[in-house]
PDB file of C-alpha atoms in Angstrom:
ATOM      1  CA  UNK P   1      48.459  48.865  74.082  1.00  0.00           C
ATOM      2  CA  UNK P   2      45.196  50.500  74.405  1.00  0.00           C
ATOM      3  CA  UNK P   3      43.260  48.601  77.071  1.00  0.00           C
ATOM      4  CA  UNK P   4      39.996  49.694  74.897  1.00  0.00           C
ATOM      5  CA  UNK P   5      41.059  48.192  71.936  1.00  0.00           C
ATOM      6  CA  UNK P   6      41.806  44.820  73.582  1.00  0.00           C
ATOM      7  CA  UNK P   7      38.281  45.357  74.615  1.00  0.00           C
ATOM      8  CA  UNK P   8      37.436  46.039  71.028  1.00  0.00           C
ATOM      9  CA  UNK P   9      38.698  43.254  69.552  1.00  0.00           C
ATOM     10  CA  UNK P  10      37.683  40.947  72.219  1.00  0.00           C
ATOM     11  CA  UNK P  11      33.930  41.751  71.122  1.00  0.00           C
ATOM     12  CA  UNK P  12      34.506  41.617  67.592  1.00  0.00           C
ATOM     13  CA  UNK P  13      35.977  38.213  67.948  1.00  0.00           C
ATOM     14  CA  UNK P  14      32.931  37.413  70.517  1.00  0.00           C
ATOM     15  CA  UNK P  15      30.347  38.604  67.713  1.00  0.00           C
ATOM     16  CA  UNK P  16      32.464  36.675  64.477  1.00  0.00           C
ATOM     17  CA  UNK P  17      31.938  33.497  66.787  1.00  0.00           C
ATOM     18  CA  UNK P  18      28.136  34.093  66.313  1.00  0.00           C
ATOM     19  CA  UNK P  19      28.255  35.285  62.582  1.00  0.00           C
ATOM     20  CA  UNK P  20      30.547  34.918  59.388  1.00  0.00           C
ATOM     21  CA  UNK P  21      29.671  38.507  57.428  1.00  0.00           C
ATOM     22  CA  UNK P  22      30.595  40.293  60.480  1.00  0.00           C
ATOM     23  CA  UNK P  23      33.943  39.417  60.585  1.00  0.00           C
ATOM     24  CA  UNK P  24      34.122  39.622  56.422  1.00  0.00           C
ATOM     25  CA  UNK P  25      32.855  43.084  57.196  1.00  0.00           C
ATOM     26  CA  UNK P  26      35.308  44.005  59.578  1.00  0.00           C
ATOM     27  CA  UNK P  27      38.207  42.890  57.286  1.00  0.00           C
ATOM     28  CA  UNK P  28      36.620  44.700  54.229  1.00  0.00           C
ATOM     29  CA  UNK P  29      36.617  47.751  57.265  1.00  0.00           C
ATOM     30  CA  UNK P  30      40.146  47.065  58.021  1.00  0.00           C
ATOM     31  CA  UNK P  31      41.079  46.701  53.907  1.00  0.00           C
ATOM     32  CA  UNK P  32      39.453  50.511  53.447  1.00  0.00           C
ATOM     33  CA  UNK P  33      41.818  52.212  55.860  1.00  0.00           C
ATOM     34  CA  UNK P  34      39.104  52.223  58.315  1.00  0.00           C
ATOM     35  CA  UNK P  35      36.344  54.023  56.451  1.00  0.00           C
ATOM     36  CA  UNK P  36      32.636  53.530  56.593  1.00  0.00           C
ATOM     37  CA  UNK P  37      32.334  53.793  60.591  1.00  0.00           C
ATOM     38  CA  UNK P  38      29.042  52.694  60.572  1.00  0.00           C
ATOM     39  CA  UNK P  39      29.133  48.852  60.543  1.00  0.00           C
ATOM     40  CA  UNK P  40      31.047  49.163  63.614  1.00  0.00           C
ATOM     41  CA  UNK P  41      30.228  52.040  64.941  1.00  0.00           C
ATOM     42  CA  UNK P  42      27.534  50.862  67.856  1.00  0.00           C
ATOM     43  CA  UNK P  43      30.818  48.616  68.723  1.00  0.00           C
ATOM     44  CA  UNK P  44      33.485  51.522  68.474  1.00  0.00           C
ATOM     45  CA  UNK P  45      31.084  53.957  70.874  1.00  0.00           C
ATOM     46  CA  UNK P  46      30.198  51.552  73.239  1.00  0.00           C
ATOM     47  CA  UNK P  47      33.864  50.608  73.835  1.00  0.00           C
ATOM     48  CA  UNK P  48      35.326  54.377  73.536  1.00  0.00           C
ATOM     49  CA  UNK P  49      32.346  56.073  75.589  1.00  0.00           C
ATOM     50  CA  UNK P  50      31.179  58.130  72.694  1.00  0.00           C
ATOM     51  CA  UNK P  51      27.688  58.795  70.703  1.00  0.00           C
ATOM     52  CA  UNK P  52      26.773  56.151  68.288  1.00  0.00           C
ATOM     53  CA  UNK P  53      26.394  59.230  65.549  1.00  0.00           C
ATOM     54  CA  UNK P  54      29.365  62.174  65.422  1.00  0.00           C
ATOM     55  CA  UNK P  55      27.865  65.219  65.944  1.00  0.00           C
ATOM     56  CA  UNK P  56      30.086  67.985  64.866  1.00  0.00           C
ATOM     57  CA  UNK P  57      28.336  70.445  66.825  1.00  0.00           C
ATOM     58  CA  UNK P  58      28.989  69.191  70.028  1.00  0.00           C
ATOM     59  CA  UNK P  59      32.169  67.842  68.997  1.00  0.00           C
ATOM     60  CA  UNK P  60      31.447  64.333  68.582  1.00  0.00           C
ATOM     61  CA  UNK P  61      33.329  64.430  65.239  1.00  0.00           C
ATOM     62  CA  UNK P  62      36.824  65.256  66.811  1.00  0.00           C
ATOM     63  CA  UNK P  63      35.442  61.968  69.549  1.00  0.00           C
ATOM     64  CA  UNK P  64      35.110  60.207  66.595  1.00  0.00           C
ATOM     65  CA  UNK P  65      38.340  61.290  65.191  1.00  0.00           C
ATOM     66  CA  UNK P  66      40.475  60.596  68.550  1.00  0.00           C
ATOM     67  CA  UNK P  67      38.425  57.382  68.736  1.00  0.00           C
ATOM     68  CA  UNK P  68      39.949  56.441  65.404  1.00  0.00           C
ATOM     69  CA  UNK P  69      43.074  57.264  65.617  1.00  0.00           C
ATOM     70  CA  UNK P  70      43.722  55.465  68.793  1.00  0.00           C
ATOM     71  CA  UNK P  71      42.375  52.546  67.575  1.00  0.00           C
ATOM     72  CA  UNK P  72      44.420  52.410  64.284  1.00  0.00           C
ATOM     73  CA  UNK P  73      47.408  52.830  66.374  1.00  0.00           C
ATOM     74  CA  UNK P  74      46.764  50.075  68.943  1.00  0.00           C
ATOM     75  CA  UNK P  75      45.264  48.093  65.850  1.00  0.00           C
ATOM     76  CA  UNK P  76      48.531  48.563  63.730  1.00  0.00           C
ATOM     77  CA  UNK P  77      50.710  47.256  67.187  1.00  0.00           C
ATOM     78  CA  UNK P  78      49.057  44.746  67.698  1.00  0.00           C
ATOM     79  CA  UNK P  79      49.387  43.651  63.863  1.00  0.00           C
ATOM     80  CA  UNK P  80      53.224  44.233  64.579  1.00  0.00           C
ATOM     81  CA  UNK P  81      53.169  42.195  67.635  1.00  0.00           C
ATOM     82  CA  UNK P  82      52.524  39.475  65.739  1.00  0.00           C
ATOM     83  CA  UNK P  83      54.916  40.035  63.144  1.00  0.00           C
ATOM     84  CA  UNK P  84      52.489  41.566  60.101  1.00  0.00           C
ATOM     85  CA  UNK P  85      52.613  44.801  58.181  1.00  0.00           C
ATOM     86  CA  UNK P  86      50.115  46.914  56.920  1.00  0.00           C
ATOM     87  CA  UNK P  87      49.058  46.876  53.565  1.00  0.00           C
ATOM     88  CA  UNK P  88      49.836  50.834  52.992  1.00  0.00           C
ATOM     89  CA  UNK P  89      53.506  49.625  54.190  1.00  0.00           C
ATOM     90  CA  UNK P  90      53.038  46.593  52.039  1.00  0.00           C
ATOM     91  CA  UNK P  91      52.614  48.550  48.935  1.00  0.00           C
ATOM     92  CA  UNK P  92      54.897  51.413  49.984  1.00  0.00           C
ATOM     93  CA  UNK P  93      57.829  48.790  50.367  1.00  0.00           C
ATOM     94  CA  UNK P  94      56.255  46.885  47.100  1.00  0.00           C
ATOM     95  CA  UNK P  95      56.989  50.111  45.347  1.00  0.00           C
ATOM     96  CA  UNK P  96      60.374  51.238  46.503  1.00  0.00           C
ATOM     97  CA  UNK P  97      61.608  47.240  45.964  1.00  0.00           C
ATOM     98  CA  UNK P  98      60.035  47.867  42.082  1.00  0.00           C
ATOM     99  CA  UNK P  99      61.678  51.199  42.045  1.00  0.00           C
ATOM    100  CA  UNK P 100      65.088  49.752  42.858  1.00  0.00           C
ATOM    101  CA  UNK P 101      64.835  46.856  40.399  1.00  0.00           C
ATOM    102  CA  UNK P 102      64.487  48.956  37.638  1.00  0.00           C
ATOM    103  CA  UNK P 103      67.342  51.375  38.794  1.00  0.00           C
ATOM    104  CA  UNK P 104      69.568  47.704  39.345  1.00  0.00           C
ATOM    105  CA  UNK P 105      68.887  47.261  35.474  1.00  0.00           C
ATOM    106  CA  UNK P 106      69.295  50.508  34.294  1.00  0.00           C
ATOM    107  CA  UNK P 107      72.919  50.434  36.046  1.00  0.00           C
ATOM    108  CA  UNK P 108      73.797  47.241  34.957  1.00  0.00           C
ATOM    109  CA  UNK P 109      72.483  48.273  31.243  1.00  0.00           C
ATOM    110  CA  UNK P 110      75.210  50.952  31.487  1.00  0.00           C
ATOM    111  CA  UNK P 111      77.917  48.658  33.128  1.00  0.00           C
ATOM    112  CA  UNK P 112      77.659  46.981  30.093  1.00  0.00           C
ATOM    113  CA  UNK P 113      77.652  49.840  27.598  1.00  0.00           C
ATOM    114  CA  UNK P 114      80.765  50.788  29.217  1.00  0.00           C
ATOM    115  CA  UNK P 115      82.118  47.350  28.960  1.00  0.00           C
ATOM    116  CA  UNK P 116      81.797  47.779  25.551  1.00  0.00           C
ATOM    117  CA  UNK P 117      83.172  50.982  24.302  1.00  0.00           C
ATOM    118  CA  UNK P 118      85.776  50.265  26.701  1.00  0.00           C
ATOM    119  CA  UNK P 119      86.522  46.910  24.566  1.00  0.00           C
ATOM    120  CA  UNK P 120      86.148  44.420  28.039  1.00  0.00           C
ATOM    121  CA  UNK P 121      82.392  42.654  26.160  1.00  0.00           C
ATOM    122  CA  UNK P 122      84.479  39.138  26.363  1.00  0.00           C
ATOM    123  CA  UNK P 123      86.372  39.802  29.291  1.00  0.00           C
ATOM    124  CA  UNK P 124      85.064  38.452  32.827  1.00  0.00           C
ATOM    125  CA  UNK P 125      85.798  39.917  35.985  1.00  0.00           C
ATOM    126  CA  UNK P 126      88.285  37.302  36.732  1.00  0.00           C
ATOM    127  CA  UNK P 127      90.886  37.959  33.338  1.00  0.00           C
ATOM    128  CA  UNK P 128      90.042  41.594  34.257  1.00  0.00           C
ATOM    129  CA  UNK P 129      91.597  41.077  37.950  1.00  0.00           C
ATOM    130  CA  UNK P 130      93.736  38.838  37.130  1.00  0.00           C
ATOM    131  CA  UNK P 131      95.504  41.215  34.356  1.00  0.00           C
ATOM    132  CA  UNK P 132      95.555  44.191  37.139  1.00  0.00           C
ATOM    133  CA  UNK P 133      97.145  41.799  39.683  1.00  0.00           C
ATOM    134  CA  UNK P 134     100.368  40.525  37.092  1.00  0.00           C
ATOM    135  CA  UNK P 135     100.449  44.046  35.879  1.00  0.00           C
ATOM    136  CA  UNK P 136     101.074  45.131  39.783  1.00  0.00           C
ATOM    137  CA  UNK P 137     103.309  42.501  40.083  1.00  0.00           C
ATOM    138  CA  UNK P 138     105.453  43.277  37.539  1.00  0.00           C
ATOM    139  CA  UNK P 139     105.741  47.290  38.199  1.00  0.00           C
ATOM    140  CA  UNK P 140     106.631  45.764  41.779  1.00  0.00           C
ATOM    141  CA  UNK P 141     109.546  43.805  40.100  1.00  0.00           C
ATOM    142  CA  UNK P 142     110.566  46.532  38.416  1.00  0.00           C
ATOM    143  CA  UNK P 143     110.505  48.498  41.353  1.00  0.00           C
ATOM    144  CA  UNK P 144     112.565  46.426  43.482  1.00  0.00           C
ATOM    145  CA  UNK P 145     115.236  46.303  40.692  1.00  0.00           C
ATOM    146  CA  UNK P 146     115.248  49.852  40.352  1.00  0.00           C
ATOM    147  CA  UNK P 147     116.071  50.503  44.580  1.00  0.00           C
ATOM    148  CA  UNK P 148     118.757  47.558  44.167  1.00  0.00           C
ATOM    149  CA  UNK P 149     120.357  49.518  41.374  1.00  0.00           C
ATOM    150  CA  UNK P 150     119.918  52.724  43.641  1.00  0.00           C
ATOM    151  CA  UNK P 151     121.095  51.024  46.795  1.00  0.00           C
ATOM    152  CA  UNK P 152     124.519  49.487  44.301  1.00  0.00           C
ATOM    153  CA  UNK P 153     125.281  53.172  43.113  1.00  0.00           C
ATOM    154  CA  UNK P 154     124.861  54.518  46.762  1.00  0.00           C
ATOM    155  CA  UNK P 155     126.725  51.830  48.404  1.00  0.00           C
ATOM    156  CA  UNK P 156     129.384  50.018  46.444  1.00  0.00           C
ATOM    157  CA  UNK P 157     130.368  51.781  43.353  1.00  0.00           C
ATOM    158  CA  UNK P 158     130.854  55.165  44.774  1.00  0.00           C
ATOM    159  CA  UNK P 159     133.940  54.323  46.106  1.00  0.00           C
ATOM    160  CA  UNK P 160     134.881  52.345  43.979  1.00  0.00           C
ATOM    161  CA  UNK P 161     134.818  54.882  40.608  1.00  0.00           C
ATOM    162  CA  UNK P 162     136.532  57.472  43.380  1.00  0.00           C
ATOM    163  CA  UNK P 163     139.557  55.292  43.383  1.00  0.00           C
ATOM    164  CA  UNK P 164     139.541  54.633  39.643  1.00  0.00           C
ATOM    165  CA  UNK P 165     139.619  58.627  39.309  1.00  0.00           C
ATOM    166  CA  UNK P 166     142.470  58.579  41.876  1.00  0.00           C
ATOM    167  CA  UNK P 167     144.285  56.354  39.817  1.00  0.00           C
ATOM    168  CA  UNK P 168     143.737  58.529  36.392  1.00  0.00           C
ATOM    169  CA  UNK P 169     144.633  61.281  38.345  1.00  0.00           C
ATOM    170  CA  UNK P 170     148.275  59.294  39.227  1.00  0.00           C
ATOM    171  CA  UNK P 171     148.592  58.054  35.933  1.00  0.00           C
ATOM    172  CA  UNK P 172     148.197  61.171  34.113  1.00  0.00           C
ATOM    173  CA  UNK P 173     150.442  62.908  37.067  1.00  0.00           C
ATOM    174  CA  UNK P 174     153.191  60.209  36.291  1.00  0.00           C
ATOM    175  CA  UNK P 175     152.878  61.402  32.353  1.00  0.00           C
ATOM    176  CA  UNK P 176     153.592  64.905  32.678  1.00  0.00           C
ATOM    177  CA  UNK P 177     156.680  64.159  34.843  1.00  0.00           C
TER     178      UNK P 177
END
């Protein structure tokens, strides 16, 4: 973390110790996004080793700018560090968790059309499953008895209708003689 913003806040806490408004002011500051440089801006300078005033000519504004930046970055780690977002991600998540509410209803709006035109209004999940799972079991039953009728055919009565055409085959030998 930026050993000027420690430096920073150290004085801003030093200066709320003397004075309530400052530190209101420095949260309205903070609230803003960090606009309105002035209130803190003797502070800011001192600390960062710029002009009090940006002077775009001799590029104090881009001072000003770096100066900034830096200390929204160290100021938004050290908000992390102790476990706090900022309100732009605040709102951002805010939003998104809004977003996907409404897109949870909309799709549970149409879960339910569907439901109906599909005739399942009354049905619960459970008589749903539980239909599916005897319905399985049953096409398994079937299943089995169909491979035990295959397996009989295969095994035992093949040889057993192969003798019973051997004996037509005697029997109708014996009539012609």
């Amino acid at each position: 973390m930026d050993s000027k913003f420690l430096e920073f806040w150290g004085n801003v806490l030093l200066s709320a110790a003397k004075g309530q408004r400052q530190i209101e002011d420095f949260n309205r500051w903070i609230e803003q996004g960090f606009k309105g440089i002035q209130e803190f801006g003797t502070l800011l300078a001192g600390i960062y080793g710029i002009k009090e005033e940006p002077v775009p000519e001799e590029g104090g504004g881009e001072a000003w700018n770096r100066a900034l930046r830096d200390f929204r970055k160290s100021y938004e780690e050290y908000m992390g560090l102790m476990g706090m977002v900022s309100r732009e991600d605040y709102r951002r998540l805010a939003e998104e968790c809004e977003r996907l509410k409404e897109k949870v209803a909309e799709q549970e709006d149409t879960i339910r059309r569907l439901r109906m035109n599909a005739g399942w209004e009354n049905t619960s999940r459970d008589e749903v499953v539980r239909g599916v799972q005897d319905l399985m079991t049953r096409q398994t039953e079937q299943f089995q008895e169909l491979m035990k009728s295959y397996v009989s055919v295969f095994k035992g009565d093949m040889p057993a209708k192969d003798e019973k055409s051997k004996e037509k085959k005697k029997k109708m030998a014996r009539g012609k003689s």
